Coordinates of C-alpha atoms in Angstrom, one line a residue:
M226 CA 43.6 -5.9 -43.3
L227 CA 40.3 -6.2 -41.9
S228 CA 37.3 -5.6 -44.0
L229 CA 36.2 -2.0 -44.4
L230 CA 32.9 -2.7 -44.1
S231 CA 32.7 -5.0 -41.2
K232 CA 34.7 -2.0 -39.6
A233 CA 32.2 0.0 -40.8
S234 CA 28.7 -1.6 -39.2
S235 CA 30.9 -2.6 -35.7
L236 CA 31.9 1.4 -35.7
L237 CA 28.4 2.6 -36.3
K238 CA 27.3 1.7 -32.8
G239 CA 26.5 4.8 -31.0
K240 CA 29.2 6.1 -33.0
T241 CA 27.3 8.5 -35.8
T242 CA 25.8 11.3 -36.0
M243 CA 21.5 11.6 -37.8
T244 CA 21.6 14.1 -40.5
E245 CA 18.1 15.2 -41.8
N246 CA 17.4 13.5 -44.8
G247 CA 17.9 10.4 -42.8
E248 CA 21.6 9.3 -42.9
Q249 CA 24.5 8.8 -40.3
N250 CA 27.9 10.7 -40.8
I251 CA 30.7 9.1 -39.3
R252 CA 33.3 12.2 -38.9
S253 CA 36.9 13.0 -37.3
D254 CA 35.6 14.0 -33.6
G255 CA 38.4 12.8 -31.8
D256 CA 36.9 9.6 -30.7
D257 CA 39.3 7.0 -31.5
E258 CA 36.6 4.7 -32.9
S259 CA 34.8 7.0 -35.1
T260 CA 38.0 8.1 -37.0
E261 CA 39.1 4.6 -37.7
L262 CA 37.2 4.1 -41.0
V263 CA 38.0 7.5 -42.6
G264 CA 41.2 7.3 -41.3
E265 CA 41.9 4.5 -43.2
I266 CA 40.0 5.5 -46.2
Y267 CA 42.7 8.4 -46.1
D268 CA 45.0 5.6 -46.0
I269 CA 44.4 4.5 -49.1
I270 CA 44.6 8.0 -50.6
R271 CA 47.4 9.0 -49.1
S272 CA 50.2 7.6 -51.1
I273 CA 48.7 8.6 -54.8
K274 CA 51.6 9.9 -56.2
D275 CA 50.8 13.1 -58.2
P276 CA 51.2 13.1 -61.4
E277 CA 53.3 16.0 -62.4
K278 CA 56.1 15.8 -58.5
P279 CA 57.6 13.4 -57.2
E280 CA 55.2 13.9 -53.5
S281 CA 52.6 12.1 -52.8
L282 CA 48.9 14.7 -52.7
E283 CA 49.0 14.1 -49.3
Q284 CA 52.3 15.8 -49.0
L285 CA 50.9 18.9 -51.3
D286 CA 48.2 19.0 -49.0
V287 CA 46.1 18.0 -52.4
V288 CA 44.0 15.3 -49.9
Y289 CA 43.8 15.8 -45.6
E290 CA 42.5 13.1 -43.3
D291 CA 39.0 16.3 -43.1
G292 CA 38.2 15.8 -46.7
V293 CA 37.3 11.7 -46.4
T294 CA 33.5 12.0 -44.6
V295 CA 31.9 8.6 -44.8
K296 CA 27.5 8.5 -43.7
H297 CA 25.9 5.1 -43.4
R298 CA 22.1 5.0 -45.5
G299 CA 21.4 1.6 -44.0
N300 CA 21.0 -2.2 -45.0
D301 CA 25.7 -2.1 -45.0
E302 CA 25.4 0.7 -47.5
Y303 CA 27.6 3.7 -47.5
I304 CA 28.0 6.9 -49.2
I305 CA 32.3 8.2 -48.7
R306 CA 33.3 11.7 -50.2
I307 CA 36.6 12.8 -50.8
E308 CA 37.0 16.9 -51.1
F309 CA 40.4 17.1 -52.9
M310 CA 42.3 20.6 -53.3
P311 CA 44.4 21.5 -56.4
T312 CA 47.8 23.1 -56.0
V313 CA 46.7 26.1 -57.8
P314 CA 43.5 27.5 -58.9
H315 CA 44.2 26.8 -62.7
C316 CA 45.5 23.2 -62.4
S317 CA 45.4 21.6 -65.8
L318 CA 45.7 18.2 -64.2
A319 CA 42.0 18.2 -61.9
T320 CA 40.3 15.7 -63.3
L321 CA 43.7 13.5 -63.6
I322 CA 43.5 13.7 -59.6
G323 CA 40.3 13.3 -59.5
L324 CA 40.7 9.8 -61.8
C325 CA 42.9 8.3 -59.5
L326 CA 41.7 9.5 -56.4
R327 CA 37.9 6.9 -58.4
V328 CA 40.4 4.6 -59.8
K329 CA 42.6 3.3 -56.0
L330 CA 39.5 3.8 -54.5
E331 CA 35.9 1.9 -56.2
R332 CA 39.5 -1.3 -56.3
T333 CA 39.9 -0.6 -52.7
L334 CA 36.6 -0.7 -51.0
P335 CA 34.1 -3.3 -50.7
Q336 CA 31.3 -3.0 -54.0
K337 CA 28.2 -1.5 -50.9
F338 CA 29.8 2.4 -51.7
K339 CA 28.8 5.3 -53.2
L340 CA 31.8 7.2 -54.2
D341 CA 31.9 10.6 -54.2
I342 CA 34.9 12.9 -55.0
Y343 CA 35.0 16.8 -55.3
I344 CA 36.6 19.6 -56.0
K345 CA 36.6 22.1 -52.4
K346 CA 35.3 24.5 -53.0
G347 CA 36.4 28.0 -54.8
T348 CA 39.8 25.8 -55.0
H349 CA 39.6 26.2 -59.3
S350 CA 38.6 27.9 -61.7
T351 CA 36.0 24.8 -63.0
E352 CA 35.5 23.1 -60.2
D353 CA 32.0 22.2 -61.8
E354 CA 32.6 20.9 -65.3
I355 CA 35.3 18.5 -63.2
N356 CA 33.5 17.6 -60.7
K357 CA 30.4 16.8 -62.8
Q358 CA 33.5 14.1 -64.7
I359 CA 35.4 13.0 -62.2
N360 CA 31.7 11.2 -61.3
D361 CA 30.2 10.8 -63.9
K362 CA 30.6 7.0 -64.6
E363 CA 30.6 7.0 -68.9
R364 CA 32.9 9.5 -68.2
I365 CA 35.2 7.3 -65.8
A366 CA 34.9 4.0 -67.7
A367 CA 35.5 6.3 -71.5
A368 CA 38.7 7.5 -70.5
M369 CA 39.6 4.4 -68.3
E370 CA 39.4 2.5 -72.5
N371 CA 42.3 5.0 -73.6
P372 CA 45.9 2.9 -73.2
N373 CA 47.9 6.0 -72.2
L374 CA 46.0 7.9 -70.0
Q375 CA 45.5 4.7 -68.2
Q376 CA 48.8 3.6 -67.8
L377 CA 49.4 6.8 -66.5
V378 CA 46.9 6.6 -63.8
E379 CA 48.3 3.1 -62.8
S380 CA 52.0 5.2 -62.2
C381 CA 50.3 7.6 -59.8
I382 CA 48.9 5.0 -57.7
E383 CA 51.0 1.6 -57.7
E384 CA 52.5 1.0 -53.9
R385 CA 55.7 2.3 -53.3
D386 CA 58.0 0.8 -50.7

């Protein structure tokens, strides 16, 4: 697999839109080149296994390609935003799913990426609290120090044939 960073740089040439604060968005807009980076990021997360069920997050419609956006901030700096949708509004494992997404992407992506993970607005009863937890570096680090939680995350993100 080619470096996502080098692919991102090549995709940006004339394939982005500017936001009001000077960021460039790469979105799935039907253009083959502009969807490639989003597609590769989606390919990384789609196979993550649900913590309770044998299906993947993609099979359960928890993650979806339209939930992945990439913003270019210049100097090979990118912000990746992942939006996911728990299967039920009171899903007790939404925080764990967010943690799995974060761990898998942080292990796979180049260091020049900032990662934001959010529950889709209106799909969980405690979405604001969970969003805060899964985007807090200290809470993530503390969670991954727990051997039982770490083992559960590893079992969800391991690649299967």
